[in-house]
Short mmCIF file of C-alpha atoms and ligand atoms in Angstrom, two decimals:
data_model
loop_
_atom_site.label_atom_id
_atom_site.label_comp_id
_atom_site.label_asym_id
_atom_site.label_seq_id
_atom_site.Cartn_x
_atom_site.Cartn_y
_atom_site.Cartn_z
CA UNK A 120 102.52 124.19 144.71
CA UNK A 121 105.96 123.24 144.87
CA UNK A 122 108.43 125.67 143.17
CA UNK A 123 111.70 124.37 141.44
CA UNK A 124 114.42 126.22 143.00
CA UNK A 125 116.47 125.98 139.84
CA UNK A 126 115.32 127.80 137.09
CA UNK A 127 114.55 126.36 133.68
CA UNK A 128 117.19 126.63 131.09
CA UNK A 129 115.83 124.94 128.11
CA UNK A 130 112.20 123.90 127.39
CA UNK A 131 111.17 121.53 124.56
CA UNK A 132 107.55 121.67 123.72
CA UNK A 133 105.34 119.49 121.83
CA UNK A 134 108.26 119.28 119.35
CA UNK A 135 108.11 117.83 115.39
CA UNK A 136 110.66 116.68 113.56
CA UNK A 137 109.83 115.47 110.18
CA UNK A 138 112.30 114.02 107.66
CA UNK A 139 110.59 114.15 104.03
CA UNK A 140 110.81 111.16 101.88
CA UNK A 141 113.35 110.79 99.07
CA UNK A 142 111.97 111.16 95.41
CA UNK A 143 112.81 108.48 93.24
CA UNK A 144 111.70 108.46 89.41
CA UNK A 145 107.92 108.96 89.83
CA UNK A 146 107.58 107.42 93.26
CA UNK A 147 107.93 109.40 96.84
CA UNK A 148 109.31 107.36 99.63
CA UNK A 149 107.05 108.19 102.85
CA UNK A 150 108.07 111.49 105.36
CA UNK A 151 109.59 110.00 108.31
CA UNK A 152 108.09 111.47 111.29
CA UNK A 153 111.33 110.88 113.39
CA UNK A 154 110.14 113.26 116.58
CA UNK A 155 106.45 113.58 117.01
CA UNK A 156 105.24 115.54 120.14
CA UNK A 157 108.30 115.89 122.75
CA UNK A 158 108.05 117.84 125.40
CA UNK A 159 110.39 118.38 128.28
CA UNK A 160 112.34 120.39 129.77
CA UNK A 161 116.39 121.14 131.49
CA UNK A 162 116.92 122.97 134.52
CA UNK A 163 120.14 124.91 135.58
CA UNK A 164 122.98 122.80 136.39
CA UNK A 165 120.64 119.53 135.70
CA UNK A 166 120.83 116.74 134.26
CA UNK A 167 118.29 114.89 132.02
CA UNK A 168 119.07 111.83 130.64
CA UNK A 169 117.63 110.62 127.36
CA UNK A 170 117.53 107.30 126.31
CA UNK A 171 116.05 104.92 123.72
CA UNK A 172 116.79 102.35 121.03
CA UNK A 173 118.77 103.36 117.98
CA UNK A 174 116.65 105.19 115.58
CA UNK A 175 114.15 106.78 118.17
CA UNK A 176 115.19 110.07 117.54
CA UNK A 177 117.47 111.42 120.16
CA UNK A 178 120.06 112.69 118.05
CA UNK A 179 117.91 114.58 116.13
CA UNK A 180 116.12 116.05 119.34
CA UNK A 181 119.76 117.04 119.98
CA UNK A 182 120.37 118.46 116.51
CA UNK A 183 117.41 120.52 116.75
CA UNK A 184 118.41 122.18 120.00
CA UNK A 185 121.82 122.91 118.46
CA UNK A 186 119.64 124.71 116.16
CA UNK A 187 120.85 122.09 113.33
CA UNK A 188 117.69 120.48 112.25
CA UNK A 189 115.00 122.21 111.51
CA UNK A 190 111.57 121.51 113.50
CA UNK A 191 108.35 120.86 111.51
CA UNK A 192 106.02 122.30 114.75
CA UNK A 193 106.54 122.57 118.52
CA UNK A 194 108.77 125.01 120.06
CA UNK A 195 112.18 124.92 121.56
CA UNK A 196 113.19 127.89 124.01
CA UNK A 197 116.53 128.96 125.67
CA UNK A 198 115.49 131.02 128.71
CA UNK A 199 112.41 131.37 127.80
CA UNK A 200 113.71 132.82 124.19
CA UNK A 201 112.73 130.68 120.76
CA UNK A 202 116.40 129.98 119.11
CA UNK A 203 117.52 132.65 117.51
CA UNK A 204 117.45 132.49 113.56
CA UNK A 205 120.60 135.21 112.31
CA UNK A 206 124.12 134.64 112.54
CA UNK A 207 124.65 136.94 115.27
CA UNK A 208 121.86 135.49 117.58
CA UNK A 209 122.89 131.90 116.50
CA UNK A 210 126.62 133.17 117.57
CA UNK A 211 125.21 134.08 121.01
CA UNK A 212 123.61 131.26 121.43
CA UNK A 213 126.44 129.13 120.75
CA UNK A 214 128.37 130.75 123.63
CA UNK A 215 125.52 129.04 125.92
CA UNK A 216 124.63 125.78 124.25
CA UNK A 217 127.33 123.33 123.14
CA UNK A 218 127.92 119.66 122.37
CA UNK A 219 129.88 116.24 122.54
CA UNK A 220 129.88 113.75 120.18
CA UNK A 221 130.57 110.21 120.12
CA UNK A 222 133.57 110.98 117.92
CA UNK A 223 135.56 113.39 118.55
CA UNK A 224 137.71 112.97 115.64
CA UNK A 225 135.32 113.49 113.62
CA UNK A 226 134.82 116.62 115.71
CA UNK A 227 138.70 117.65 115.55
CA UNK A 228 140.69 119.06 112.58
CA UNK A 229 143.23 116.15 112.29
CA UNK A 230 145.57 118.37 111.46
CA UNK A 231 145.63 120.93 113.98
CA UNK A 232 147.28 120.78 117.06
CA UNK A 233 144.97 120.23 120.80
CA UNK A 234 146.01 124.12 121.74
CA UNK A 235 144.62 125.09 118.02
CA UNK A 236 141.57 123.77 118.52
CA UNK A 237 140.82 125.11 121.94
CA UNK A 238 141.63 128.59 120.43
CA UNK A 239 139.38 128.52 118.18
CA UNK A 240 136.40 129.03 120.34
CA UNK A 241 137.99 131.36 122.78
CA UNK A 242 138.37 133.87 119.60
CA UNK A 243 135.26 133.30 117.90
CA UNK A 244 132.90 132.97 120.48
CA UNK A 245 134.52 134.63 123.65
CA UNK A 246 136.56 137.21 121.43
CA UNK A 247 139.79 136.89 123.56
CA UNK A 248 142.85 137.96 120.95
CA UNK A 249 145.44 138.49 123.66
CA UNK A 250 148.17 135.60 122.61
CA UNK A 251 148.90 135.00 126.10
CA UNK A 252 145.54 135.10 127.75
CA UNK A 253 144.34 132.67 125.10
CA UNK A 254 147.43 130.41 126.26
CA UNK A 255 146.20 131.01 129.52
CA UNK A 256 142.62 129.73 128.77
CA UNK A 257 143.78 126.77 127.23
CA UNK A 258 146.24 125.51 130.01
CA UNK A 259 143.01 126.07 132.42
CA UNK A 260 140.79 124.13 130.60
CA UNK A 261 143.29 121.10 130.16
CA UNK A 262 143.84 121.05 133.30
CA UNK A 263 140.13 121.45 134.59
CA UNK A 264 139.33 118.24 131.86
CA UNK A 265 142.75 116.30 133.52
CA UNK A 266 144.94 116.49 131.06
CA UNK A 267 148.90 118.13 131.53
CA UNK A 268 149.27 121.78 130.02
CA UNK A 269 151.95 119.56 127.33
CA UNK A 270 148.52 118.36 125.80
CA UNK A 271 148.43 121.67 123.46
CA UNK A 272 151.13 120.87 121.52
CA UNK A 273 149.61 117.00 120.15
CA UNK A 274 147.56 116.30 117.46
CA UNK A 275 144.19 114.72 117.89
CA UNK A 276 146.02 111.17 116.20
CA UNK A 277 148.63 111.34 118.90
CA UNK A 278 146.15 111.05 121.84
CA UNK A 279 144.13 108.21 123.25
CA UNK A 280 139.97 108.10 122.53
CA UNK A 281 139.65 109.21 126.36
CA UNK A 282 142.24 111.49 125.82
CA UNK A 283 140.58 112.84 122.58
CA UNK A 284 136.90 112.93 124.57
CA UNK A 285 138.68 115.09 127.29
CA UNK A 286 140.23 117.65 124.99
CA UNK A 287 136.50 117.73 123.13
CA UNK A 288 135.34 118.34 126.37
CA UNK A 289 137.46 121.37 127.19
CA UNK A 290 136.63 122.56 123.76
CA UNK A 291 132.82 122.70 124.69
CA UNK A 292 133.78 124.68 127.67
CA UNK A 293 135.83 127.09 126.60
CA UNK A 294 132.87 129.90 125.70
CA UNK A 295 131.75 129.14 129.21
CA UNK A 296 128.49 127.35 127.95
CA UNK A 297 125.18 126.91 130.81
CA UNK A 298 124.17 123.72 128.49
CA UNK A 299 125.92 120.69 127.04
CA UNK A 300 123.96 118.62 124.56
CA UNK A 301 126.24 115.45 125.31
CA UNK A 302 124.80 112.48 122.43
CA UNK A 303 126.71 109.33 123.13
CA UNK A 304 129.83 111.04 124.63
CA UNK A 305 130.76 108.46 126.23
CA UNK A 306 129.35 105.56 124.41
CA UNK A 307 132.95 104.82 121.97
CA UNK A 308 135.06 104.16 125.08
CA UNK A 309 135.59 100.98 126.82
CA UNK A 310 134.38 100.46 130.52
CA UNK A 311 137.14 101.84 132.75
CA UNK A 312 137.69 104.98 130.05
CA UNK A 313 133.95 105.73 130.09
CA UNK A 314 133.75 105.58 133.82
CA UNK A 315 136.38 108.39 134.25
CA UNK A 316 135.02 110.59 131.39
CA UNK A 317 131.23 110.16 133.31
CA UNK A 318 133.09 110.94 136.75
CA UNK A 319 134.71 113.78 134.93
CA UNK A 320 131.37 115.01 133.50
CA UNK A 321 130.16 115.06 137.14
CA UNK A 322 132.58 116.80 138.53
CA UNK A 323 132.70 119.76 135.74
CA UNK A 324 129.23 119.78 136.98
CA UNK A 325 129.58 120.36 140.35
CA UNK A 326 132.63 122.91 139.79
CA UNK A 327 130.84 124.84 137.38
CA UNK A 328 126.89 124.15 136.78
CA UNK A 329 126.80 123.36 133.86
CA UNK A 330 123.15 121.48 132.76
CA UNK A 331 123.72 118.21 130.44
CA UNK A 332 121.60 117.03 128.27
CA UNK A 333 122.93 113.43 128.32
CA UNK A 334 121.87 110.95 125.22
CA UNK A 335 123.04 107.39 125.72
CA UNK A 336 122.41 103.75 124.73
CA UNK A 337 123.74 102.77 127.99
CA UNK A 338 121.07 103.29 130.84
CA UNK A 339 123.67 102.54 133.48
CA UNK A 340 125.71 105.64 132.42
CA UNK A 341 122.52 107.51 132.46
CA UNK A 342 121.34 106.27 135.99
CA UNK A 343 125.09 107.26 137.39
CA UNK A 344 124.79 110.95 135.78
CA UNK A 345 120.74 111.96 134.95
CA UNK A 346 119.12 113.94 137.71
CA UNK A 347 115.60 113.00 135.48
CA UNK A 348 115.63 110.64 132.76
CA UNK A 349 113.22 110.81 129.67
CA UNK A 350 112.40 107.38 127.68
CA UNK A 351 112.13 108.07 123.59
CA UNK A 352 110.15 105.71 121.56
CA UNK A 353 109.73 105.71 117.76
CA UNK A 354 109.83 109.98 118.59
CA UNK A 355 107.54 109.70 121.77
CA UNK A 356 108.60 110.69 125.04
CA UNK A 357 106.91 107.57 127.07
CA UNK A 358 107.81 108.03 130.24
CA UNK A 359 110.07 110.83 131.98
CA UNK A 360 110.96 111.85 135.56
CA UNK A 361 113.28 111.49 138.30
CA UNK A 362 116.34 109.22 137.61
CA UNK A 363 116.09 107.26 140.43
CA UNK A 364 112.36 106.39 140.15
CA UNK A 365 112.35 105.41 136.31
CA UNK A 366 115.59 103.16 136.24
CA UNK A 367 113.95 101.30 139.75
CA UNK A 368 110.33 101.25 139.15
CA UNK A 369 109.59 101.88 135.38
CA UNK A 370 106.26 102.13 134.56
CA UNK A 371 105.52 101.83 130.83
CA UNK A 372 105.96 98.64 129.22
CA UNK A 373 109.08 99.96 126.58
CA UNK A 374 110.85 100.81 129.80
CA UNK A 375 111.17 97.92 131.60
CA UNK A 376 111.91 95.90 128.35
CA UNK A 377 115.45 98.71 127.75
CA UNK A 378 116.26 98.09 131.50
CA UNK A 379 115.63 94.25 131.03
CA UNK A 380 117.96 94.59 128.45
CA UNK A 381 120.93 95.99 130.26
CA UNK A 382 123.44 93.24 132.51
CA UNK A 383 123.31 94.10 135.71
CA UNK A 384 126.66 94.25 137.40
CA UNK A 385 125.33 92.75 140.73
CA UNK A 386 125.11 88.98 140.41
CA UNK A 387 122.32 88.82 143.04
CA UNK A 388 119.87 91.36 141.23
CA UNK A 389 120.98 89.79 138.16
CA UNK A 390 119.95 86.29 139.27
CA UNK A 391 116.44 87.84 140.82
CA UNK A 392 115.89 89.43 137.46
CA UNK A 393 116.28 86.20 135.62
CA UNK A 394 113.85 84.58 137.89
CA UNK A 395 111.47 86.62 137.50
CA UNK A 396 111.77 86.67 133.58
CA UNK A 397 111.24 83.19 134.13
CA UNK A 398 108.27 82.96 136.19
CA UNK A 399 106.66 85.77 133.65
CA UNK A 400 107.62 83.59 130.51
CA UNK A 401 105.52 80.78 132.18
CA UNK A 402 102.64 82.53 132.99
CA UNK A 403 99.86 81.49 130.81
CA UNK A 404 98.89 84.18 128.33
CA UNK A 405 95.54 85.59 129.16
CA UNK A 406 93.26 87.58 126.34
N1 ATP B 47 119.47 113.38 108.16
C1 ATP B 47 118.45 112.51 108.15
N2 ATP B 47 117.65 112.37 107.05
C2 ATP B 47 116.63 111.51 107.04
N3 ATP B 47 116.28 110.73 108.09
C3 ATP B 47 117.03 110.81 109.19
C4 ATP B 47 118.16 111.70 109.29
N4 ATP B 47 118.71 111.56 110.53
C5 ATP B 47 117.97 110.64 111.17
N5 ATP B 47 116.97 110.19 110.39
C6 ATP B 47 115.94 109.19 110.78
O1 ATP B 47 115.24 109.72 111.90
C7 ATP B 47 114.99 108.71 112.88
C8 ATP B 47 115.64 109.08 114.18
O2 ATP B 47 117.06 109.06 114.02
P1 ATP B 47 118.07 109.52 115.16
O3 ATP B 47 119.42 109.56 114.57
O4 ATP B 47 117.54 110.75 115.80
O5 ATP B 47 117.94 108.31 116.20
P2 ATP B 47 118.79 107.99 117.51
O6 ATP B 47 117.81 107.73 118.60
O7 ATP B 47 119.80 109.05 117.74
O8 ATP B 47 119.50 106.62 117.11
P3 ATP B 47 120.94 106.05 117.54
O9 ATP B 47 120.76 105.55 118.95
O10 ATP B 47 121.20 104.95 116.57
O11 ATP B 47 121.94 107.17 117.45
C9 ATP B 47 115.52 107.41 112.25
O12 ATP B 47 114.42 106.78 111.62
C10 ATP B 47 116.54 107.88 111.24
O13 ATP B 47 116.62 106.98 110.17
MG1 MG B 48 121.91 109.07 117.77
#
């Protein structure tokens, strides 16, 4: 048997989600079964990609680990411990298990300042109340997300959107987190933007091991980042395992259609692919 040498940080099993039906007059719109029977699982300093068409219930995979859904059945555990239910557990928790969203103004208080908001974690969850040391902490983590020390002073409407991803980023770090639920992070920015903010995830990685759990649309972003990548379907995981192998040689059918779906940068493999597509349009239809 083959032992991970990482240890397992977060383990998702055989999880439910179920959104009941709205009640209108004397009629009850169906439950919507939006996650039914996930399991998998994040390693230290990992990884895991999870992709899927819009609607297939990532984001609410990645609600429920932020303990902000609740599950209908199925378990999720942080290090080997079922999320905590009180405030105070909850609190602790948060210190190891953060998140980016796709927007982070809708993440930022417009109206206070970058430094302000990168405070406001360092109190609450790292309980630093030394003036300076906070000042301290937030100069480090601008710099470690690129941005100049200045940065503090600005307002979220005074920044760029890679700007404004960068300073959510350092915001997620500041309690020193082990996990990053990451849903669309990157998926608001245009090409050369989202291509630094992916390099920068990467290298936060590598600097301090921090494990992603990266939702995207864009399977290219996910093949560049995801150590293992996990395919959602109408709430089913349909296929999951190493990056490399599921982006090159899917093997269910939902698979290969999202990869078909995705330009391929390299004219070549683009020009093979629409061969292909070609020859397996003609094909006469058997059964
Ligand atoms: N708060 C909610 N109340 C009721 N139904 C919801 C709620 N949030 C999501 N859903 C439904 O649950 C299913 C999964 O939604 P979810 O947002 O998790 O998908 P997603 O994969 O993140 O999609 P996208 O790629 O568009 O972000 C969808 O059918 C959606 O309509
Ligand atoms: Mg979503």
């Amino acid at each position: 048997m083959t032992v991970n040498p990482r240890e397992r940080l977060l383990a998702v099993h055989d999880l439910h989600i179920v959104y009941p039906g709205r009640r209108r007059l004397l009629r009850k719109a169906p439950d919507n079964h939006a996650v039914a029977g996930v399991t998998f699982s994040v390693a230290e300093g990992e990884t895991f990609g999870l992709v899927g068409e819009s609607g297939s219930g990532k984001s609410t995979i990645g609600r429920a680990i932020l303990g902000l859904t609740s599950v209908a059945a199925g378990s999720i555990t942080f290090r080997g411990r079922p999320l905590p239910r009180d405030r105070h557990g909850l609190q602790g928790y948060r210190r190891s298990v953060q998140a980016v969203f796709q927007d982070p103004l809708s993440s930022l208080n417009p109206s206070m300042p970058v430094g302000g908001a990168i405070a406001e974690p360092l109190r609450r969850l790292r309980e630093l109340s030394d003036r300076r040391e906070i000042e301290r902490e937030i100069c480090a983590l601008l710099e470690a997300v690129g941005l100049p020390a200045e940065t503090r002073h600005r307002y979220p409407s005074q920044l760029s959107g890679g700007q404004r991803q960068r300073v959510a980023i350092a915001r997620a770090l500041a309690p020193r987190p082990e996990l990053i639920v990451c849903d669309e992070a990157v998926s608001a920015l245009d090409v050369s933007t989202q291509a630094q903010i992916v390099n920068l995830f990467a290298d936060l990685q590598a600097e301090l091991g921090v494990a992603y759990l990266f939702i995207a649309h864009d399977l290219g972003v996910v093949r560049h980042l995801s150590h293992r990548t996990g395919v959602l379907s109408r709430g089913e995981m349909v296929e999951q395992g190493k990056a490399r192998e599921v982006h090159d040689q899917p093997q269910h059918p939902y698979t290969q259609q999202l990869l078909a779906a995705v330009p391929i940068p390299d004219p070549v493999r683009q020009a093979e692919r629409r061969i292909a597509r070609r020859a397996a349009n003609a094909a006469p239809v058997s059964g």
